[in-house]
Coordinates of C-alpha atoms in Angstrom, one line a residue:
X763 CA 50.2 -140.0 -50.4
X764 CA 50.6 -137.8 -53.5
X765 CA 52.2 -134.0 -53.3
X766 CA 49.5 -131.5 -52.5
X767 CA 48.3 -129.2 -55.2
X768 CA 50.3 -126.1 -56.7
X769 CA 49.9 -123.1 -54.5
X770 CA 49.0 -120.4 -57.2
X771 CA 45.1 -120.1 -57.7
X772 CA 44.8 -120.4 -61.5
X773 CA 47.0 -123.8 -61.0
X774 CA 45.3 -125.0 -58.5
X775 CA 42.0 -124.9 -59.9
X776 CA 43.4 -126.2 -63.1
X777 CA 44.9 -128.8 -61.0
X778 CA 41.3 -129.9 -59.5
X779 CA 39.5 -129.7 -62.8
X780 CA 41.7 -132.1 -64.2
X781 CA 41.8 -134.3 -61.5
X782 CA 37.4 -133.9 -61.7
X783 CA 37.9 -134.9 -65.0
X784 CA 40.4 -137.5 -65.1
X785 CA 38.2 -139.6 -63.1
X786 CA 35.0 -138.8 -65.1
X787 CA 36.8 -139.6 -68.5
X788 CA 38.7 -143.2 -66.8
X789 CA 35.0 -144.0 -65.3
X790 CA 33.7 -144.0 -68.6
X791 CA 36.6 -145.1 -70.9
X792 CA 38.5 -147.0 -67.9
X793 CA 42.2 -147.5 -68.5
X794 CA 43.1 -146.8 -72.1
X795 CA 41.5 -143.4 -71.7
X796 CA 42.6 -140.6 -73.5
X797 CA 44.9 -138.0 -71.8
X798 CA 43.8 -135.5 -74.6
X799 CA 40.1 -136.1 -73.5
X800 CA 40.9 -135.6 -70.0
X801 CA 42.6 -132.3 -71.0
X802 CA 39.6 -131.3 -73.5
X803 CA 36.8 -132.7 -70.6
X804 CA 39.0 -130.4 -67.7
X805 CA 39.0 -127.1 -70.6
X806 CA 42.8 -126.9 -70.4
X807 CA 45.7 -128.2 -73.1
X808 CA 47.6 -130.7 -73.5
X809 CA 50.6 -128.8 -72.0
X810 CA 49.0 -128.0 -69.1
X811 CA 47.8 -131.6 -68.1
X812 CA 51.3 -133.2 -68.5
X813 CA 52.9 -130.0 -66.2
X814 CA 50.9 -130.7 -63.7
X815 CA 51.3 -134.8 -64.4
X816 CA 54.1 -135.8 -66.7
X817 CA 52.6 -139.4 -67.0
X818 CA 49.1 -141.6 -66.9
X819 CA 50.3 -143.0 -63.8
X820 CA 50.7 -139.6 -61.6
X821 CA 47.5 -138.7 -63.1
X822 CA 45.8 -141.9 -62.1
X823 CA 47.5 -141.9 -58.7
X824 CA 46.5 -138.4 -57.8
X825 CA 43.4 -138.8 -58.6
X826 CA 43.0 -142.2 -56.9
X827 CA 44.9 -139.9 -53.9
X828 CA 42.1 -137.5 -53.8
X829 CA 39.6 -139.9 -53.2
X830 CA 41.4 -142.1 -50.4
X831 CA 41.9 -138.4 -48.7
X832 CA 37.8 -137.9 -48.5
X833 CA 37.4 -141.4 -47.4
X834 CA 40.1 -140.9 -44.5
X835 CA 39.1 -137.5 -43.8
X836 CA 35.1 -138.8 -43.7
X837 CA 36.0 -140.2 -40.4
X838 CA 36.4 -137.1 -38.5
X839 CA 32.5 -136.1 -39.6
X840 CA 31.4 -139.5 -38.7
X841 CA 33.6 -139.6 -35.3
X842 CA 31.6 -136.1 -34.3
X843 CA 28.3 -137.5 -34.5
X844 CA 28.3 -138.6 -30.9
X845 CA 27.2 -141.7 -31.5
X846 CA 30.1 -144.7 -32.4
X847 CA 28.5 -147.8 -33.2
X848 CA 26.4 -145.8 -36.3
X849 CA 29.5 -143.6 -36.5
X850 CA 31.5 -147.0 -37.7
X851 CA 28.9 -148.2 -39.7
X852 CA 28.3 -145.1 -41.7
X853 CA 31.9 -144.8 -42.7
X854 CA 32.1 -148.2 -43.4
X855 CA 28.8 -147.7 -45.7
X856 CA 30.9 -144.9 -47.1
X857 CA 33.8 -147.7 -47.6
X858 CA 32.0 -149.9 -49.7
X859 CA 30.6 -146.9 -51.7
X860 CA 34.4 -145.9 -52.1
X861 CA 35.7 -149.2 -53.4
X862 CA 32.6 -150.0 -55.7
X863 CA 33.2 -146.5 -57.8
X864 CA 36.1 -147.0 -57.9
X865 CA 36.9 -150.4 -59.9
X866 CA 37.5 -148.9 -63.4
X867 CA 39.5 -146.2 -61.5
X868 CA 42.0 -149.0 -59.5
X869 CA 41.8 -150.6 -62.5
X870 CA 43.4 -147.7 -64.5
X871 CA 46.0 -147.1 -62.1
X872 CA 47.3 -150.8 -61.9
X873 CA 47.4 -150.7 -65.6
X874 CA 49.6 -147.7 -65.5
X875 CA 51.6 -149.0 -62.4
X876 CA 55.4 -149.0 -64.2
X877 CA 57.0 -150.6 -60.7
X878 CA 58.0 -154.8 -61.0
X879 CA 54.8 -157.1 -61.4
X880 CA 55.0 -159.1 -58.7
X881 CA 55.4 -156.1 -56.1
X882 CA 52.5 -154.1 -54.7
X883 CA 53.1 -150.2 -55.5
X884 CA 54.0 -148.4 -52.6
X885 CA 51.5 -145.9 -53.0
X886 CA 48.9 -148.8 -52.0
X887 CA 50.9 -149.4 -49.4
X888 CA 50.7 -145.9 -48.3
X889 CA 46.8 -145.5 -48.9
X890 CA 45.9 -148.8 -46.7
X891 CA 48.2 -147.5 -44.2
X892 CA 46.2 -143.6 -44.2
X893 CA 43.0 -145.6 -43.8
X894 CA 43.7 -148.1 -41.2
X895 CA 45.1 -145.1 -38.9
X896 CA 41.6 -143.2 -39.8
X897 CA 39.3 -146.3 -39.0
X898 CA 41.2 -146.9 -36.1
X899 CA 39.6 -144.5 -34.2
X900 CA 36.3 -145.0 -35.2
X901 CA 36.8 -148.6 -34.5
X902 CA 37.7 -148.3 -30.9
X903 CA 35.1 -146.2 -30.0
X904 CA 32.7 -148.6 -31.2
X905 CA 34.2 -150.8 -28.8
X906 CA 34.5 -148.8 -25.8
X907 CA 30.8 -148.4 -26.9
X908 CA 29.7 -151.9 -26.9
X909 CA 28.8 -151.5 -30.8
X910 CA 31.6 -153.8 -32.3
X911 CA 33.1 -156.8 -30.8
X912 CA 35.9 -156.2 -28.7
X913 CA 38.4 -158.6 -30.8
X914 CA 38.0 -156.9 -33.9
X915 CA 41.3 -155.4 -35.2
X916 CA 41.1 -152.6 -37.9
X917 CA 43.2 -154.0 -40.2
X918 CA 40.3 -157.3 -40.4
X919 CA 37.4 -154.8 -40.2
X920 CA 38.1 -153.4 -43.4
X921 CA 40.2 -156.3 -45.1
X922 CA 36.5 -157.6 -44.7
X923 CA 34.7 -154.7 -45.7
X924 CA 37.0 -154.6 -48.8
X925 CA 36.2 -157.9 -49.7
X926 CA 32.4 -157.1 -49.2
X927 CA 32.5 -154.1 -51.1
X928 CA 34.4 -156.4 -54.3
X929 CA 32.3 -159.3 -54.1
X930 CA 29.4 -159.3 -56.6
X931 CA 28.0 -156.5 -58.3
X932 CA 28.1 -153.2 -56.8
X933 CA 24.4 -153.3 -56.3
X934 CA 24.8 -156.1 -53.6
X935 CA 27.5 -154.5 -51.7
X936 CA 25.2 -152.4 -49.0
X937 CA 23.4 -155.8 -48.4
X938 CA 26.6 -157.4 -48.1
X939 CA 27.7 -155.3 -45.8
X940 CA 24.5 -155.6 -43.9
X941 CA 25.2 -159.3 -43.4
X942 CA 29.2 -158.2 -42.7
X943 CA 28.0 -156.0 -39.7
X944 CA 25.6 -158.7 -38.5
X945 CA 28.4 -160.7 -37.7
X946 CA 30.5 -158.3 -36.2
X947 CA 28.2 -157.3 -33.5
X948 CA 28.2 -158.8 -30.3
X949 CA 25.0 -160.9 -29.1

């Protein structure tokens, strides 16, 4: 993942607000967006955006960072519950929510991806890895449980709960995840 924020507190809050508004401004303009509106949106200059991201696609992937770092670190809230069958299907709820806000955002950052075209950027790489080793948990307590079938691997739990989460409009995600998790229960 991405470098951690700059340690001074005026930079680091200029840091988050830029980050808060990068992915307001690419939401709504998606990936042609305006670096000059995510400054003005984040109340900073120009200067101050590109020191702290000298290019769209550090921008993009920090931002994209931040968000795959809640997801992962979701897990440990949802592991605490006590309970790991809803544990699992919370965070997987939280999964889908994930990957249907952020379209425009993955969008944007494969737009601004400057690596060879037939190659997938490392830093997805990286981010699939972080969130396989933070489901994987979840996933085997559900097991031990008797929540989840006992074959499921975590790499197929959310390679299908990816593909949920993409398929039609983001409104039908939760009830295709519904009829995902149907399937994966044992009987």
């Amino acid at each position: 993942m991405t470098s951690r924020p700059p340690r001074r507190a005026d930079a680091r809050r200029n840091y988050e607000r830029l980050l808060a508004a990068a992915e307001t401004v690419l939401n709504a303009q998606g990936a042609g967006a305006s670096l000059d509106d995510i400054a003005k949106v984040a109340g900073v200059g120009n200067a101050t955006l590109y020191r702290h991201f000298p290019t769209r696609e550090r921008l993009i992937e920090a931002v994209y960072d931040r968000r795959i770092r809640a997801l992962c670190d979701a897990t440990e809230k949802w592991a605490a519950s006590g309970r790991p069958g809803e544990a699992l299907v919370g965070w997987l709820r939280e999964v889908v929510v994930h990957i249907t806000e952020s379209r425009v955002l993955g969008e944007a950052f494969m737009a601004a991806y400057q690596g060879p075209a037939d190659a997938e950027p490392p830093q997805i790489t990286a981010w699939h890895r972080s969130v396989h080793e933070a489901a994987a948990p979840l996933l085997a307590a559900a097991q031990e449980a008797g929540a989840v079938r006992p074959g499921l691997g975590v790499v197929e739990l959310v390679a299908l709960t990816t593909a949920v989460a993409r398929a039609g409009t983001p409104e039908q995600a939760a009830g295709f995840l519904d009829l995902l998790l149907e399937g994966i229960v044992p009987r």
